[in-house]
Amino acid sequence: MLNLVWLVPALPLAAFAAISVVLWRDRRAATWAAWLAIGASWLIAWAIFAGTWGQPQLATEPVRVGILTLPTGAEFLRLGFMVDPLTGIMLFMVPFLCLLIFVYSRGYMDGDPRYSRYFAYVSLFATGMLGLVVSDNLLFLYVFWEIMGLCSYLLISFWFEKESAYRAGLKAFLTTRVGDALLLLGLLLLYSRTGTLTFSEIFQADVLSRLADTVVSLPLLGTVPVAVLASLLIFGGAVGKSAQFPLHVWLPDAMEGPTPVSALIHAATMVSAGVYLVARMFPLYAAAGPGNGAMTTVAAIGAFTALFSATIAVAQNDVKRVLAFSTISQLGYMMAGLGIGAFVAGVFHLVTHAFFKALLFLGSGSVIVGSHHEQDMMKLGGLRTRMPVTFWSFLAGTLALAGVFPFAGFWSKDEILAEASHGGHMLVYVVLTLAALLTAFYMGRQVCLTFLGQPRSHEAEHAHEVTPFMYVPVAILAFMATFLGLMGVPADFPILGKLLGENPFHHYIGEMLTLTGAHPEAHGVNWPVMLISLVLALLGLFLGWLVYGRRPLEAGQPDPLRRVLGSLYPVLENRYYVDEFYQATVLRAVHWLSATFTAIDSRWVIDPFVNAVGRSFGRLASRSSSFDGRFVDGAVHATARLADAAGRALRPVQTGKVQDYLLVVATTVLLLLGVFIIL
Amino acid sequence: MGFPILSLVTFLPLLGALMVLMLPRENTRAIKQISVGTAVVTLGLGTIIWSAYDRAAGGLQFIELARWIPAIDVNYYMGADGLSVPLIFLTTLLTPLALLYSAFTINTRVKEFFLLFLVLETGMLGVFSALDLVLFYVFWELGLVPMYFLIGLWGGERREYAAIKFFIYTLAGSVFMLLGILYLYFTTGSFGIPEVAAAFETARPFAQNMGIVSLVFWGIFVAFAIKLPLFPFHTWLPDAHTEAPTAGSVILAGVLLKLGGYGFVRILLPVFPSAFKYYSPLIAALAVISIVYGALVCMAQWDLKRLIAYSSVSHMGFVMLGVAAGAAGLGVAGQETSVSLALNGAILQMFNHGVITGALFLLVGVIYERAHTRDLRAFGGLGTAMPYFFGFMLVAGFASLGLPGLAGFWAELFVFRGTLAIAPVFAIVGVLGLVFAAGYMLWKVMQNLFFGELDDRWRNLPDLYSWEIVALTPLLAFMVFFGVYPTPLVNLINTATTALAGLL
């Protein structure tokens, strides 16, 4: 069964090919092709996932399927797919979410002129994400990673008539490409140092320790172990894809794409690929010992991003933008978790977050469709009664994200916090806890502004519930967001721990840690941490309600927070002016270089030189031509004239009379005889 | 000597040209049919060569050797190996597509056009097959003349300037090469490339003859560098491309540039391994400058064709980088794999660039034929008006910027992999080229052509015609096929580069 893993990405790929070549004329056929492919791929994926339960040896000896062999001189590069617990849990999450989102898209994209193209693109996207998680080597991972980048570009700029949409697509591709270039370098560094790109071969204990012991010296950084350098470069790719500071700028703009795309790509799957990458390479990160440069960087960037973008989310008014910044913040949580060594907790949060963030995005999509494409929260309100299914589902997602017991986010977020506190990473712990408070606050704000109070616009006034194609997937996700966390309940949690059996998630994923030489150990419940985070979550929600729910805003009334925060509010609203900073520095520098080089090429240096050479040859040619005319030709002409003149001079001799000739002959003979005699 | 298939494939287009010559000039239909037909049969032969080459045996195959000018030891000496077979195939692939496209778009001086084009094909195939330096030189020059006329007669407004610039640049290169070839002959007593390569290093060890060997090395180097083109010898290219007719640009970018790259691996590297290794840092630096500089200059272009032309400067820089890195790693213990990878990447890049840029120039022709402008500022919103054109451009454009899953990626990967192990700094700087490539391809080309509101002027532009689809589809198929499954191509190339990796 596990050998069929190649089918998981292959089926959506087939759907993509079929739709883009043949089926695009027929919307129904296109829909069904996409649905059937992802459905089949989901069934196979869950079967594979089930097959990996109770198979701890898969962590160190994954099932591998060879796909491609490339000769490299005398050696070979072998690439393929594999199954291990980390892949297994991603196969549990990704295809299921894809399926729900595909179904939802049927409702959301209804009537769009490029409907079939949409399904082709998302199918290719699913190929990318599924291929990524089943790759057994970094190179395939990179290939699928870039295919997702392509799909992301195409889907963000899907409505390419809109300037904001195509600009956002471009920004997403270029920003992530910066990270990808680093990832490529990291990949090549590993390849040139180990001769392989296959995970299980890189993660051999002797290879890892060799990478940790060999150092390279770099300018500025000094001597760095290869393992750390490669980890940092690879992390560059993760920073781009998972929108971590400083490459986070593309994700909020990516909300220009259709909302199911936001859910699929920019919440549930693609952005988590960066976290997956770090998790996948975790043995390499850990190779140089605890607290090494790579791990510290991951933890620092993750924690900083978590707090940084949570503050921005507080001051956003677009339904989807709040969620976008929330996503960046939550991805920071996961990164921070991995960076402090809390591998299992990081992956756990990756899985639960995917579900409840997909829920929130699809919910916001329903809000947008239901209220006639109004997405400014200041103009919404009162949707609770108008869209009840959406409201209750969205609320479940909110509670999960805020981390309220017993929703999914509570367990996973708490585990990261507990690990941070347990491992003595107090700074990370404090920063993440603050971020948690802000998270609960902005979600409280969003729910109050969107669903409570009275409608603040005509569109919201006439909002209606969406079609079953849309609310059924949302409701299913709400169910998952509520109960999914139970698979990772600490074993010593009262009642639940015993009931659910010794933290199954930890047992399943924890096996991966044997690759690092560490023993997977589950910590017990850390009551102070758990209670503090629960209290803060409730406090945040309460504050949100206090500001926006107790006395609902009137239409046109400014955000009360504006008064509270004073001059800080515009800074948050404008996202700390990071975009403007890049515009003024990086982009301007590239433009300047490009213009300067062009001038060097065609106006200043190279072409003028070439033209000058051309001209001087031209002058040389005309010089030589005049030389030709005067001297060479002159000589020729002179010769001719000489011959002519000689001819003329001798003409009188030719008289035609025999006696004259005889006279000449006789004279000559006499002369010659005279000469002979004298000699 | 077996069946002389290389002679057949080389001179078949010339035969076609003779047939065209004998047809009356009014009978354009027959002229076009015979030309395209000849090119298609040649493609058949190219395919046979591709599949008949024995990969397990490797080395030079299909060898033909006959005395030509015995007085000075010039032989008619042909042969092909893993370096030349892909390029022979590429030439035979692109020519019929370019001719097919021209059959529908060229309506003035039809006879001369097709005649010259077929002569050009013979010249190119001859270069890739010749193993005698004089023969190589003759074919090299044979390609130069038809191209001059193709630009000068069927080109755009500044065609005469472009044609003369092209001619002078490449002729200047040829002169140096000829002098170099003569020196090689007087040193080794042979014009045979394998023989010269075997004898030259021993006859004139680089360490003891640095002055003269460097002079000869750089003389021949410049000839190839101009053709490639390598910064700073590249400015003929944008002009020639911009003014050339579409089919001319396709062949110019698709095949003629590869003559330079091929020269490096066929002649320069085997004959001067020590000198190449010695100068490799400088050459790699020029390569990296080509990559980054070319890409940045692309970003400032508004003429679509000129932009694609500059992108060739950037992409051919990868060929040079691969060869230079390969040379730098020669004779270094433990670097054999890296050398092979760098060289594999360089040759792969030549093939892939030919396919990708060939398609891109055809696509430029498509829009220019319709809109009569190539100014990117004039366009916008074509994504809705010409969905097929959009789709084809999307595939070719992403292949060009090196998207994994399409052909361009593997070559860049191998080049960077080889370079990173041998000369890391150049790889690190070169990677910038990848980012900029995405910049010009998406920001300049895709965004300006396809996105935004559709201008009323372009509302009635017809989408791709069937012949355009026929000309483009094979190229796109190769991009996808070799992007997903590069093994057949890499297998072929690898047979030759493993031999090169053992040069020192």
Short mmCIF file of N, CA and C in Angstrom, two decimals, chain A residues 24-25 67-77 79 114 117 121 139-140 142-144 146-147 149-150 153-154 157 160-163 166-167 170 173-174 177-178 181-182 184-185 187-193 195 590-591 593-595 597-598 600-602 606-607 610-611 614 617, chain B residues 161 165 168-169 231-232 234-235 238-239 292-293 296-297 299-301 306 310 337 340-341 344 381 383-384 387-388 390 394 398 401-405 409-410 412-414 416-417 420-421 427-428 431 434-436 438-439 442-443 446-447 450-453 484-487 490-491 494 498:
data_model
loop_
_atom_site.label_atom_id
_atom_site.label_comp_id
_atom_site.label_asym_id
_atom_site.label_seq_id
_atom_site.Cartn_x
_atom_site.Cartn_y
_atom_site.Cartn_z
N TRP A 24 -11.29 21.84 -20.44
CA TRP A 24 -11.58 23.21 -20.01
C TRP A 24 -12.82 23.79 -20.64
N ARG A 25 -13.25 23.23 -21.75
CA ARG A 25 -14.44 23.78 -22.39
C ARG A 25 -15.69 23.50 -21.58
N ILE A 67 12.02 7.18 -8.43
CA ILE A 67 11.30 7.77 -9.56
C ILE A 67 12.27 8.15 -10.68
N LEU A 68 13.40 8.73 -10.31
CA LEU A 68 14.27 9.32 -11.33
C LEU A 68 15.72 9.03 -10.96
N THR A 69 16.51 8.63 -11.97
CA THR A 69 17.94 8.43 -11.75
C THR A 69 18.70 9.28 -12.76
N LEU A 70 19.58 10.11 -12.26
CA LEU A 70 20.34 10.98 -13.17
C LEU A 70 21.81 10.66 -13.03
N PRO A 71 22.52 10.46 -14.16
CA PRO A 71 23.95 10.25 -14.06
C PRO A 71 24.67 11.57 -13.78
N THR A 72 25.64 11.54 -12.90
CA THR A 72 26.43 12.73 -12.59
C THR A 72 27.88 12.33 -12.68
N GLY A 73 28.41 12.32 -13.90
CA GLY A 73 29.75 11.82 -14.06
C GLY A 73 29.75 10.32 -13.81
N ALA A 74 30.61 9.87 -12.92
CA ALA A 74 30.69 8.44 -12.65
C ALA A 74 29.63 8.00 -11.64
N GLU A 75 28.98 8.95 -10.97
CA GLU A 75 28.01 8.60 -9.94
C GLU A 75 26.59 8.80 -10.44
N PHE A 76 25.64 8.52 -9.55
CA PHE A 76 24.25 8.70 -9.92
C PHE A 76 23.52 9.45 -8.82
N LEU A 77 22.51 10.19 -9.24
CA LEU A 77 21.66 10.88 -8.31
C LEU A 77 20.30 10.19 -8.37
N LEU A 79 16.44 9.84 -7.09
CA LEU A 79 15.40 10.65 -6.49
C LEU A 79 14.09 9.87 -6.46
N ARG A 114 -13.33 32.39 -15.80
CA ARG A 114 -12.17 31.49 -15.92
C ARG A 114 -12.27 30.34 -14.92
N ARG A 117 -10.15 27.18 -15.63
CA ARG A 117 -8.74 27.45 -15.41
C ARG A 117 -8.43 27.41 -13.91
N TYR A 121 -5.57 25.15 -12.12
CA TYR A 121 -4.51 25.69 -11.28
C TYR A 121 -4.49 25.04 -9.89
N LEU A 139 15.86 17.73 -3.42
CA LEU A 139 15.70 18.27 -4.76
C LEU A 139 14.25 18.19 -5.21
N PHE A 140 13.63 17.04 -5.03
CA PHE A 140 12.21 16.94 -5.37
C PHE A 140 11.40 17.92 -4.54
N TYR A 142 12.34 20.72 -3.50
CA TYR A 142 12.52 22.03 -4.11
C TYR A 142 11.69 22.17 -5.39
N VAL A 143 11.66 21.11 -6.18
CA VAL A 143 10.89 21.15 -7.43
C VAL A 143 9.42 21.43 -7.12
N PHE A 144 8.86 20.67 -6.21
CA PHE A 144 7.43 20.85 -5.91
C PHE A 144 7.19 22.19 -5.21
N GLU A 146 8.71 24.93 -5.84
CA GLU A 146 8.64 25.96 -6.87
C GLU A 146 7.35 25.84 -7.69
N ILE A 147 6.88 24.62 -7.89
CA ILE A 147 5.62 24.47 -8.61
C ILE A 147 4.50 25.15 -7.82
N GLY A 149 5.00 27.65 -5.91
CA GLY A 149 5.24 29.07 -6.10
C GLY A 149 4.58 29.57 -7.38
N LEU A 150 4.72 28.75 -8.43
CA LEU A 150 4.08 29.09 -9.70
C LEU A 150 2.57 29.20 -9.53
N TYR A 153 1.51 32.20 -7.69
CA TYR A 153 1.56 33.37 -8.58
C TYR A 153 0.32 33.43 -9.46
N LEU A 154 0.01 32.30 -10.07
CA LEU A 154 -1.11 32.29 -11.01
C LEU A 154 -2.44 32.53 -10.30
N SER A 157 -2.76 36.25 -8.86
CA SER A 157 -3.09 37.20 -9.94
C SER A 157 -4.17 36.61 -10.84
N PHE A 160 -6.57 38.92 -13.26
CA PHE A 160 -5.43 39.74 -13.65
C PHE A 160 -5.82 41.07 -14.29
N GLU A 161 -7.11 41.30 -14.46
CA GLU A 161 -7.49 42.63 -14.92
C GLU A 161 -7.24 43.68 -13.83
N LYS A 162 -7.30 43.21 -12.58
CA LYS A 162 -7.11 44.13 -11.45
C LYS A 162 -5.64 44.37 -11.19
N GLU A 163 -5.27 45.64 -11.14
CA GLU A 163 -3.86 45.93 -10.93
C GLU A 163 -3.36 45.39 -9.59
N TYR A 166 -2.57 41.58 -9.92
CA TYR A 166 -1.36 41.09 -10.59
C TYR A 166 -0.10 41.60 -9.91
N ARG A 167 -0.21 42.77 -9.29
CA ARG A 167 0.95 43.24 -8.55
C ARG A 167 1.24 42.32 -7.35
N LEU A 170 2.95 39.11 -8.52
CA LEU A 170 4.35 39.35 -8.81
C LEU A 170 5.17 39.46 -7.52
N PHE A 173 5.73 36.11 -5.91
CA PHE A 173 6.71 35.25 -6.56
C PHE A 173 8.12 35.75 -6.33
N LEU A 174 8.29 37.06 -6.49
CA LEU A 174 9.66 37.60 -6.37
C LEU A 174 10.17 37.52 -4.94
N ARG A 177 11.04 34.10 -4.17
CA ARG A 177 12.19 33.67 -4.97
C ARG A 177 13.51 34.03 -4.29
N VAL A 178 13.51 35.13 -3.57
CA VAL A 178 14.72 35.50 -2.83
C VAL A 178 15.05 34.39 -1.84
N ALA A 181 16.27 31.22 -3.61
CA ALA A 181 17.68 31.23 -4.04
C ALA A 181 18.57 30.76 -2.90
N LEU A 182 18.25 31.19 -1.68
CA LEU A 182 19.03 30.74 -0.52
C LEU A 182 18.85 29.24 -0.30
N LEU A 184 18.15 27.06 -2.50
CA LEU A 184 18.89 26.34 -3.53
C LEU A 184 20.37 26.24 -3.17
N LEU A 185 20.92 27.33 -2.67
CA LEU A 185 22.32 27.28 -2.26
C LEU A 185 22.52 26.29 -1.12
N LEU A 187 20.74 23.67 -0.45
CA LEU A 187 20.58 22.34 -1.03
C LEU A 187 21.86 21.91 -1.73
N LEU A 188 22.44 22.84 -2.51
CA LEU A 188 23.64 22.49 -3.26
C LEU A 188 24.82 22.30 -2.32
N LEU A 189 24.85 23.09 -1.27
CA LEU A 189 25.93 22.92 -0.29
C LEU A 189 25.87 21.53 0.32
N LEU A 190 24.68 21.13 0.73
CA LEU A 190 24.54 19.78 1.30
C LEU A 190 24.93 18.72 0.27
N TYR A 191 24.46 18.93 -0.96
CA TYR A 191 24.73 17.95 -2.00
C TYR A 191 26.22 17.84 -2.25
N SER A 192 26.90 18.98 -2.31
CA SER A 192 28.33 18.88 -2.63
C SER A 192 29.11 18.34 -1.45
N ARG A 193 28.59 18.49 -0.22
CA ARG A 193 29.33 17.97 0.93
C ARG A 193 29.01 16.52 1.26
N GLY A 195 27.25 14.36 -1.18
CA GLY A 195 27.08 13.54 -2.37
C GLY A 195 25.69 12.97 -2.54
N VAL A 590 17.76 48.12 -7.39
CA VAL A 590 17.71 47.25 -8.58
C VAL A 590 17.39 48.08 -9.82
N HIS A 591 16.45 48.99 -9.69
CA HIS A 591 16.12 49.84 -10.83
C HIS A 591 17.32 50.66 -11.28
N LEU A 593 20.50 50.00 -10.80
CA LEU A 593 21.50 49.13 -11.43
C LEU A 593 21.09 48.81 -12.85
N SER A 594 19.84 48.48 -13.00
CA SER A 594 19.36 48.08 -14.31
C SER A 594 19.50 49.22 -15.31
N ALA A 595 19.13 50.43 -14.87
CA ALA A 595 19.25 51.56 -15.79
C ALA A 595 20.71 51.88 -16.09
N PHE A 597 23.36 49.84 -16.00
CA PHE A 597 23.97 48.83 -16.86
C PHE A 597 23.50 48.99 -18.30
N THR A 598 22.24 49.33 -18.46
CA THR A 598 21.75 49.51 -19.82
C THR A 598 22.48 50.67 -20.48
N ILE A 600 25.46 51.72 -19.74
CA ILE A 600 26.83 51.26 -20.01
C ILE A 600 26.85 50.47 -21.31
N ASP A 601 25.84 49.66 -21.47
CA ASP A 601 25.78 48.78 -22.61
C ASP A 601 25.62 49.55 -23.91
N SER A 602 24.63 50.43 -23.93
CA SER A 602 24.29 50.97 -25.24
C SER A 602 24.67 52.44 -25.41
N ILE A 606 30.15 50.21 -23.98
CA ILE A 606 30.45 49.10 -24.88
C ILE A 606 30.10 49.44 -26.33
N ASP A 607 28.85 49.84 -26.55
CA ASP A 607 28.49 50.13 -27.93
C ASP A 607 29.25 51.32 -28.51
N VAL A 610 32.41 49.85 -29.63
CA VAL A 610 32.25 49.04 -30.85
C VAL A 610 32.06 49.96 -32.05
N ASN A 611 31.20 50.96 -31.88
CA ASN A 611 30.95 51.86 -33.00
C ASN A 611 32.21 52.64 -33.38
N GLY A 614 34.27 50.44 -35.32
CA GLY A 614 33.68 50.38 -36.65
C GLY A 614 34.04 51.62 -37.47
N PHE A 617 37.68 51.77 -38.44
CA PHE A 617 37.94 50.89 -39.58
C PHE A 617 37.41 51.53 -40.86
N TYR B 161 22.65 48.41 -40.14
CA TYR B 161 23.56 48.60 -39.01
C TYR B 161 23.76 47.28 -38.29
N LYS B 165 27.17 45.12 -38.03
CA LYS B 165 27.73 44.92 -36.69
C LYS B 165 27.94 43.43 -36.43
N ILE B 168 30.91 42.20 -38.64
CA ILE B 168 32.25 42.63 -38.21
C ILE B 168 32.67 41.92 -36.92
N TYR B 169 31.73 41.89 -35.96
CA TYR B 169 32.01 41.21 -34.69
C TYR B 169 32.48 39.79 -34.93
N PHE B 231 29.86 38.65 -21.98
CA PHE B 231 30.21 40.03 -21.66
C PHE B 231 31.72 40.16 -21.72
N PRO B 232 32.33 41.17 -22.27
CA PRO B 232 31.76 42.36 -22.94
C PRO B 232 31.70 42.25 -24.45
N HIS B 234 29.17 41.19 -26.27
CA HIS B 234 27.79 40.75 -26.54
C HIS B 234 26.93 41.75 -27.29
N THR B 235 27.40 42.98 -27.54
CA THR B 235 26.42 43.97 -27.98
C THR B 235 25.94 43.80 -29.42
N PRO B 238 21.88 42.00 -29.21
CA PRO B 238 20.57 42.66 -29.16
C PRO B 238 20.20 43.30 -30.49
N ASP B 239 21.16 43.90 -31.17
CA ASP B 239 20.84 44.53 -32.44
C ASP B 239 20.48 43.50 -33.49
N VAL B 292 24.38 38.17 -14.37
CA VAL B 292 23.70 39.17 -13.56
C VAL B 292 23.45 40.44 -14.37
N TYR B 293 24.48 40.87 -15.07
CA TYR B 293 24.39 42.08 -15.88
C TYR B 293 23.32 41.92 -16.96
N LEU B 296 19.92 42.15 -15.46
CA LEU B 296 19.56 43.50 -15.03
C LEU B 296 19.25 44.40 -16.24
N VAL B 297 20.04 44.22 -17.29
CA VAL B 297 19.77 45.03 -18.48
C VAL B 297 18.40 44.67 -19.07
N MET B 299 15.81 44.06 -17.51
CA MET B 299 14.76 44.75 -16.77
C MET B 299 14.51 46.15 -17.28
N ALA B 300 15.49 46.71 -17.97
CA ALA B 300 15.31 48.09 -18.43
C ALA B 300 14.80 48.16 -19.86
N GLN B 301 14.56 47.02 -20.49
CA GLN B 301 14.15 47.03 -21.89
C GLN B 301 12.64 47.18 -22.04
N ARG B 306 14.21 42.76 -27.85
CA ARG B 306 15.50 43.13 -27.29
C ARG B 306 15.66 42.52 -25.89
N TYR B 310 18.60 40.03 -24.63
CA TYR B 310 19.47 40.19 -23.47
C TYR B 310 19.35 39.00 -22.52
N THR B 337 33.23 14.52 -9.78
CA THR B 337 31.78 14.60 -9.94
C THR B 337 31.34 16.03 -10.19
N SER B 340 32.13 17.02 -13.79
CA SER B 340 31.16 16.42 -14.71
C SER B 340 29.82 17.14 -14.63
N LEU B 341 29.40 17.45 -13.40
CA LEU B 341 28.11 18.11 -13.24
C LEU B 341 28.13 19.49 -13.88
N ASN B 344 28.08 18.95 -17.60
CA ASN B 344 26.75 18.47 -17.98
C ASN B 344 25.77 19.63 -18.02
N GLY B 381 -3.45 43.31 -20.90
CA GLY B 381 -4.72 42.62 -20.93
C GLY B 381 -4.88 41.56 -22.01
N GLY B 383 -4.17 38.64 -21.87
CA GLY B 383 -4.56 37.38 -21.24
C GLY B 383 -6.00 36.99 -21.55
N THR B 384 -6.86 37.97 -21.68
CA THR B 384 -8.25 37.64 -22.02
C THR B 384 -8.43 37.53 -23.53
N PRO B 387 -5.96 33.81 -25.16
CA PRO B 387 -5.64 32.85 -24.10
C PRO B 387 -4.59 31.80 -24.51
N TYR B 388 -4.61 31.36 -25.77
CA TYR B 388 -3.60 30.37 -26.18
C TYR B 388 -2.21 30.99 -26.15
N PHE B 390 -1.26 33.41 -24.35
CA PHE B 390 -0.95 33.54 -22.93
C PHE B 390 -0.41 32.23 -22.38
N LEU B 394 3.32 31.58 -21.10
CA LEU B 394 3.48 31.24 -19.69
C LEU B 394 4.46 30.07 -19.54
N PHE B 398 8.18 30.68 -18.01
CA PHE B 398 8.59 30.04 -16.75
C PHE B 398 9.73 29.05 -16.98
N LEU B 401 12.81 31.20 -16.94
CA LEU B 401 13.31 31.66 -15.63
C LEU B 401 13.70 30.50 -14.74
N GLY B 402 13.70 29.28 -15.30
CA GLY B 402 14.27 28.16 -14.58
C GLY B 402 13.33 27.52 -13.58
N LEU B 403 12.05 27.50 -13.89
CA LEU B 403 11.12 26.86 -12.96
C LEU B 403 11.34 25.35 -12.97
N PRO B 404 11.50 24.73 -11.81
CA PRO B 404 11.64 23.29 -11.76
C PRO B 404 10.41 22.62 -12.39
N GLY B 405 10.66 21.50 -13.04
CA GLY B 405 9.57 20.83 -13.75
C GLY B 405 9.56 21.22 -15.21
N PHE B 409 15.48 24.32 -15.72
CA PHE B 409 15.90 24.17 -14.34
C PHE B 409 17.13 23.28 -14.16
N TRP B 410 17.10 22.13 -14.81
CA TRP B 410 18.14 21.13 -14.52
C TRP B 410 19.52 21.65 -14.87
N GLU B 412 20.59 24.75 -14.92
CA GLU B 412 21.06 25.72 -13.93
C GLU B 412 21.45 25.01 -12.64
N LEU B 413 20.66 24.02 -12.28
CA LEU B 413 20.97 23.27 -11.06
C LEU B 413 22.36 22.64 -11.15
N PHE B 414 22.63 21.96 -12.28
CA PHE B 414 23.91 21.27 -12.41
C PHE B 414 25.07 22.27 -12.44
N PHE B 416 25.18 25.23 -11.11
CA PHE B 416 25.40 25.77 -9.77
C PHE B 416 25.99 24.73 -8.84
N ARG B 417 25.54 23.51 -8.98
CA ARG B 417 26.07 22.46 -8.12
C ARG B 417 27.56 22.28 -8.36
N LEU B 420 29.42 25.52 -7.16
CA LEU B 420 29.46 25.74 -5.71
C LEU B 420 30.56 24.92 -5.07
N ALA B 421 30.78 23.71 -5.60
CA ALA B 421 31.82 22.88 -5.00
C ALA B 421 33.21 23.34 -5.40
N ALA B 427 29.14 30.89 -7.70
CA ALA B 427 27.79 30.34 -7.61
C ALA B 427 26.89 31.26 -6.80
N ILE B 428 27.45 31.79 -5.72
CA ILE B 428 26.63 32.62 -4.84
C ILE B 428 26.19 33.89 -5.57
N VAL B 431 23.57 33.12 -8.40
CA VAL B 431 22.20 32.83 -7.99
C VAL B 431 21.32 34.08 -8.07
N LEU B 434 19.05 34.24 -10.94
CA LEU B 434 17.75 33.55 -10.89
C LEU B 434 16.65 34.49 -10.42
N VAL B 435 16.99 35.30 -9.42
CA VAL B 435 15.99 36.22 -8.89
C VAL B 435 15.65 37.27 -9.94
N PHE B 436 16.69 37.83 -10.58
CA PHE B 436 16.43 38.86 -11.57
C PHE B 436 15.69 38.29 -12.78
N ALA B 438 13.44 36.02 -12.78
CA ALA B 438 12.02 36.05 -12.45
C ALA B 438 11.51 37.47 -12.56
N GLY B 439 12.35 38.43 -12.19
CA GLY B 439 11.94 39.83 -12.25
C GLY B 439 11.57 40.26 -13.66
N LEU B 442 8.54 38.05 -15.33
CA LEU B 442 7.19 38.25 -14.81
C LEU B 442 6.80 39.72 -14.81
N TRP B 443 7.73 40.55 -14.35
CA TRP B 443 7.38 41.97 -14.21
C TRP B 443 7.26 42.61 -15.58
N MET B 446 5.31 39.23 -18.67
CA MET B 446 3.97 38.74 -18.38
C MET B 446 3.03 39.88 -18.03
N GLN B 447 3.49 40.73 -17.12
CA GLN B 447 2.61 41.78 -16.63
C GLN B 447 2.23 42.76 -17.74
N PHE B 450 0.08 40.69 -20.66
CA PHE B 450 -1.16 39.95 -20.44
C PHE B 450 -2.08 40.52 -19.37
N PHE B 451 -1.53 41.24 -18.43
CA PHE B 451 -2.35 41.63 -17.29
C PHE B 451 -2.90 43.04 -17.47
N GLY B 452 -3.82 43.36 -16.62
CA GLY B 452 -4.43 44.69 -16.68
C GLY B 452 -5.62 44.71 -17.64
N GLU B 453 -6.11 45.92 -17.88
CA GLU B 453 -7.27 46.07 -18.76
C GLU B 453 -6.83 45.93 -20.22
N VAL B 484 10.52 17.23 -16.83
CA VAL B 484 10.05 16.18 -15.93
C VAL B 484 11.02 14.99 -15.95
N TYR B 485 11.56 14.72 -17.11
CA TYR B 485 12.36 13.50 -17.27
C TYR B 485 13.62 13.82 -18.06
N PRO B 486 14.61 14.43 -17.43
CA PRO B 486 15.81 14.84 -18.17
C PRO B 486 16.78 13.69 -18.44
N THR B 487 16.49 12.52 -17.89
CA THR B 487 17.46 11.42 -17.93
C THR B 487 18.01 11.12 -19.33
N VAL B 490 20.55 13.77 -20.24
CA VAL B 490 21.72 13.79 -19.35
C VAL B 490 22.58 12.55 -19.59
N ASN B 491 21.94 11.43 -19.82
CA ASN B 491 22.69 10.20 -20.12
C ASN B 491 23.61 10.40 -21.30
N ASN B 494 26.38 13.00 -20.51
CA ASN B 494 27.29 12.49 -19.50
C ASN B 494 28.40 11.62 -20.08
N THR B 498 32.25 12.93 -18.86
CA THR B 498 33.13 12.14 -18.00
C THR B 498 34.53 12.08 -18.61
#
